[in-house]
CSV table of C-alpha atoms in Angstrom, one decimal:
chain,number,residue,atom,x,y,z
A,1,UNK,CA,186.4,-107.0,100.6
A,2,UNK,CA,188.5,-103.9,100.7
A,3,UNK,CA,192.1,-103.9,101.8
A,4,UNK,CA,193.1,-101.4,104.4
A,5,UNK,CA,196.0,-99.0,104.8
A,6,UNK,CA,196.7,-98.0,108.4
A,7,UNK,CA,193.1,-98.8,109.4
A,8,UNK,CA,191.8,-96.4,106.8
A,9,UNK,CA,190.6,-97.5,103.4
A,10,UNK,CA,192.4,-95.5,100.7
A,11,UNK,CA,191.5,-96.6,97.1
A,12,UNK,CA,194.3,-94.6,95.6
A,13,UNK,CA,196.8,-96.9,97.5
A,14,UNK,CA,194.8,-100.1,97.2
A,15,UNK,CA,194.2,-99.7,93.5
A,16,UNK,CA,197.3,-97.8,92.4
A,17,UNK,CA,196.9,-99.1,88.8
A,18,UNK,CA,193.5,-97.4,88.6
A,19,UNK,CA,194.2,-94.2,90.3
A,20,UNK,CA,197.7,-93.4,88.9
A,21,UNK,CA,198.8,-93.0,85.3
A,22,UNK,CA,201.4,-91.6,83.0
A,23,UNK,CA,201.3,-90.0,79.6
A,24,UNK,CA,202.0,-93.4,78.1
A,25,UNK,CA,198.9,-95.5,77.4
A,26,UNK,CA,198.6,-98.7,79.4
A,27,UNK,CA,196.1,-101.5,79.8
A,28,UNK,CA,194.4,-102.0,83.1
A,29,UNK,CA,191.7,-104.3,84.5
A,30,UNK,CA,189.0,-102.3,86.3
A,31,UNK,CA,187.2,-104.7,88.6
A,32,UNK,CA,183.9,-104.3,90.4
A,33,UNK,CA,183.6,-101.3,92.7
A,34,UNK,CA,181.0,-99.5,94.8
A,35,UNK,CA,180.3,-95.8,94.1
A,36,UNK,CA,178.1,-92.9,95.0
A,37,UNK,CA,176.6,-91.9,91.7
A,38,UNK,CA,174.5,-89.1,90.3
A,39,UNK,CA,173.4,-88.9,86.6
A,40,UNK,CA,172.0,-86.0,84.7
A,41,UNK,CA,172.1,-84.2,81.3
A,42,UNK,CA,173.9,-80.9,80.8
A,43,UNK,CA,177.1,-79.2,79.9
A,44,UNK,CA,180.1,-80.5,81.9
A,45,UNK,CA,181.1,-77.8,84.4
A,46,UNK,CA,177.7,-76.1,84.1
A,47,UNK,CA,175.4,-75.2,87.0
A,48,UNK,CA,173.7,-78.7,87.2
A,49,UNK,CA,177.1,-80.4,87.0
A,50,UNK,CA,178.5,-78.3,89.8
A,51,UNK,CA,175.4,-78.8,91.9
A,52,UNK,CA,175.7,-82.6,91.5
A,53,UNK,CA,179.3,-82.4,92.6
A,54,UNK,CA,178.2,-80.6,95.8
A,55,UNK,CA,175.6,-83.3,96.5
A,56,UNK,CA,178.2,-86.1,96.0
A,57,UNK,CA,180.7,-84.6,98.4
A,58,UNK,CA,178.1,-83.7,101.0
A,59,UNK,CA,176.9,-87.4,101.1
A,60,UNK,CA,180.4,-88.8,100.9
A,61,UNK,CA,181.7,-86.7,103.9
A,62,UNK,CA,178.6,-87.0,106.0
A,63,UNK,CA,178.7,-90.8,105.5
A,64,UNK,CA,182.4,-90.9,106.4
A,65,UNK,CA,182.3,-88.8,109.6
A,66,UNK,CA,178.7,-89.2,110.7
A,67,UNK,CA,177.9,-92.8,110.0
A,68,UNK,CA,180.8,-95.0,109.0
A,69,UNK,CA,183.7,-93.8,111.1
A,70,UNK,CA,181.8,-94.1,114.4
A,71,UNK,CA,181.1,-97.7,113.4
A,72,UNK,CA,184.8,-98.4,112.9
A,73,UNK,CA,184.8,-98.1,109.1
A,74,UNK,CA,187.1,-95.2,108.1
A,75,UNK,CA,187.9,-94.3,104.5
A,76,UNK,CA,189.6,-91.5,102.6
A,77,UNK,CA,187.1,-89.7,100.4
A,78,UNK,CA,188.3,-90.6,96.9
A,79,UNK,CA,188.7,-88.7,93.7
A,80,UNK,CA,185.8,-87.3,91.7
A,81,UNK,CA,185.1,-89.4,88.6
A,82,UNK,CA,182.8,-89.0,85.7
A,83,UNK,CA,181.6,-91.4,83.0
A,84,UNK,CA,180.2,-89.9,79.8
A,85,UNK,CA,177.4,-91.7,78.1
A,86,UNK,CA,177.6,-90.1,74.6
A,87,UNK,CA,177.6,-91.8,71.3
A,88,UNK,CA,179.3,-89.0,69.3
A,89,UNK,CA,180.7,-86.1,71.4
A,90,UNK,CA,181.5,-84.2,68.2
A,91,UNK,CA,177.9,-84.2,67.0
A,92,UNK,CA,176.2,-83.9,70.4
A,93,UNK,CA,175.9,-80.3,71.9
A,94,UNK,CA,177.5,-80.2,75.3
A,95,UNK,CA,174.2,-79.1,77.0
A,96,UNK,CA,172.8,-82.5,75.9
A,97,UNK,CA,175.7,-84.6,77.2
A,98,UNK,CA,174.6,-87.4,79.6
A,99,UNK,CA,177.1,-87.8,82.5
A,100,UNK,CA,177.5,-89.9,85.6
A,101,UNK,CA,179.5,-88.3,88.4
A,102,UNK,CA,180.9,-90.7,91.0
A,103,UNK,CA,183.0,-91.1,94.1
A,104,UNK,CA,184.2,-94.5,95.1
A,105,UNK,CA,183.2,-95.8,98.6
A,106,UNK,CA,183.8,-99.0,100.6
A,107,UNK,CA,181.7,-102.0,99.7
A,108,UNK,CA,180.6,-102.1,103.4
A,109,UNK,CA,178.8,-98.8,103.2
A,110,UNK,CA,175.1,-99.9,102.9
A,111,UNK,CA,172.0,-98.3,101.5
A,112,UNK,CA,170.8,-97.8,105.1
A,113,UNK,CA,174.0,-96.0,106.0
A,114,UNK,CA,173.5,-93.6,103.1
A,115,UNK,CA,169.8,-93.0,104.0
A,116,UNK,CA,170.9,-92.0,107.5
A,117,UNK,CA,173.5,-89.6,106.0
A,118,UNK,CA,170.8,-88.1,103.7
A,119,UNK,CA,168.6,-87.4,106.7
A,120,UNK,CA,171.4,-85.7,108.5
A,121,UNK,CA,172.2,-83.6,105.5
A,122,UNK,CA,168.5,-82.6,105.2
A,123,UNK,CA,168.5,-81.6,108.9
A,124,UNK,CA,171.8,-79.7,108.9
A,125,UNK,CA,172.0,-78.2,105.4
A,126,UNK,CA,168.5,-78.4,104.0
A,127,UNK,CA,170.1,-80.1,101.0
A,128,UNK,CA,168.3,-82.9,99.1
A,129,UNK,CA,170.7,-85.7,98.0
A,130,UNK,CA,168.2,-88.4,97.1
A,131,UNK,CA,169.4,-88.3,93.5
A,132,UNK,CA,172.8,-89.7,94.6
A,133,UNK,CA,172.6,-93.5,94.5
A,134,UNK,CA,174.8,-96.4,95.6
A,135,UNK,CA,175.8,-98.3,92.5
A,136,UNK,CA,178.2,-101.2,91.7
A,137,UNK,CA,179.8,-101.8,88.3
A,138,UNK,CA,182.8,-103.4,86.6
A,139,UNK,CA,184.5,-102.0,83.5
A,140,UNK,CA,187.0,-104.9,82.9
A,141,UNK,CA,189.6,-104.4,80.2
A,142,UNK,CA,190.5,-100.7,79.7
A,143,UNK,CA,193.1,-98.4,78.1
A,144,UNK,CA,194.2,-95.7,80.4
A,145,UNK,CA,196.4,-92.6,80.1
A,146,UNK,CA,197.2,-89.3,81.9
A,147,UNK,CA,196.1,-86.0,80.5
A,148,UNK,CA,197.8,-82.9,81.8
A,149,UNK,CA,196.1,-79.6,80.8
A,150,UNK,CA,192.7,-77.9,80.5
A,151,UNK,CA,189.7,-80.1,80.6
A,152,UNK,CA,188.5,-78.8,77.2
A,153,UNK,CA,191.6,-80.2,75.6
A,154,UNK,CA,191.1,-83.8,76.6
A,155,UNK,CA,189.7,-84.7,73.2
A,156,UNK,CA,193.3,-85.1,71.9
A,157,UNK,CA,193.8,-87.9,74.5
A,158,UNK,CA,190.6,-89.7,73.4
A,159,UNK,CA,191.9,-89.6,69.8
A,160,UNK,CA,195.1,-91.2,70.9
A,161,UNK,CA,193.3,-93.9,72.9
A,162,UNK,CA,191.0,-94.7,69.9
A,163,UNK,CA,194.0,-95.0,67.6
A,164,UNK,CA,195.9,-97.2,70.1
A,165,UNK,CA,192.9,-99.4,70.4
A,166,UNK,CA,192.4,-99.7,66.6
A,167,UNK,CA,196.0,-100.5,66.0
A,168,UNK,CA,195.5,-103.5,68.3
A,169,UNK,CA,192.2,-104.7,66.9
A,170,UNK,CA,190.3,-103.3,69.9
A,171,UNK,CA,187.1,-101.3,70.0
A,172,UNK,CA,185.4,-99.2,72.7
A,173,UNK,CA,183.1,-101.3,74.9
A,174,UNK,CA,181.8,-98.8,77.5
A,175,UNK,CA,181.5,-95.2,78.6
A,176,UNK,CA,184.4,-92.9,78.5
A,177,UNK,CA,185.7,-92.4,82.0
A,178,UNK,CA,187.6,-89.5,83.6
A,179,UNK,CA,189.2,-89.3,87.0
A,180,UNK,CA,190.0,-85.9,88.3
A,181,UNK,CA,193.3,-85.9,90.2
A,182,UNK,CA,193.8,-82.2,90.6
A,183,UNK,CA,191.6,-79.6,92.4
A,184,UNK,CA,190.7,-77.0,89.7
A,185,UNK,CA,190.2,-74.4,92.5
A,186,UNK,CA,193.9,-74.7,93.4
A,187,UNK,CA,195.7,-75.9,90.3
A,188,UNK,CA,196.0,-73.7,87.1
A,189,UNK,CA,194.3,-75.2,83.9
A,190,UNK,CA,197.6,-76.0,82.2
A,191,UNK,CA,198.7,-78.2,85.2
A,192,UNK,CA,195.4,-80.1,85.8
A,193,UNK,CA,195.8,-83.9,85.9
A,194,UNK,CA,193.1,-86.1,84.6
A,195,UNK,CA,193.2,-89.9,84.2
A,196,UNK,CA,191.3,-90.9,81.1
A,197,UNK,CA,190.0,-94.5,80.8
A,198,UNK,CA,188.3,-96.2,77.9
A,199,UNK,CA,186.8,-99.7,78.3
A,200,UNK,CA,187.8,-101.9,75.3
A,201,UNK,CA,187.1,-105.3,73.8
A,202,UNK,CA,188.4,-107.4,70.9
A,203,UNK,CA,186.7,-106.4,67.6
A,204,UNK,CA,184.1,-108.9,66.6
């Protein structure tokens, strides 16, 4: 079930520990959630990446205003998130990075609701969003920190997370996860805020 704030589901308020962070690394527990998700391979920020973002937001907003809200289920469209499924970013060319863009949605939004929204998008925008799927997953124990600055400088933050984990006998146990708090169309690169999350587990 999802808690509600003023009759509107707002995950940034319900899960403040997951959608806020400081420059000090902290440990969080990321429980099961429901997301709109689209996966592909390509350079982050490239044409395919940007097209995928457009499809995600089209489906999220059409579901909110055209399907869910008329049924009495209102929610704030949440932050854009991305999980990177890469074994070694240093050795893998960016055009071969596998990524999973996501937007969190209420658990109550069904596959049928999304199909209705897809049909509406096809009719109104002639845009195909069938690649966007409804997924559920749980990350569990994670380290999390805030990165302030350009996206291409986030590697320094990952190095800090890995060192923090190693110092505590922890090891990465899942995909690197970024949550984009700022709008890059409105905020200059040096002020962009990104939450960086890394699932971890005790070293075996």
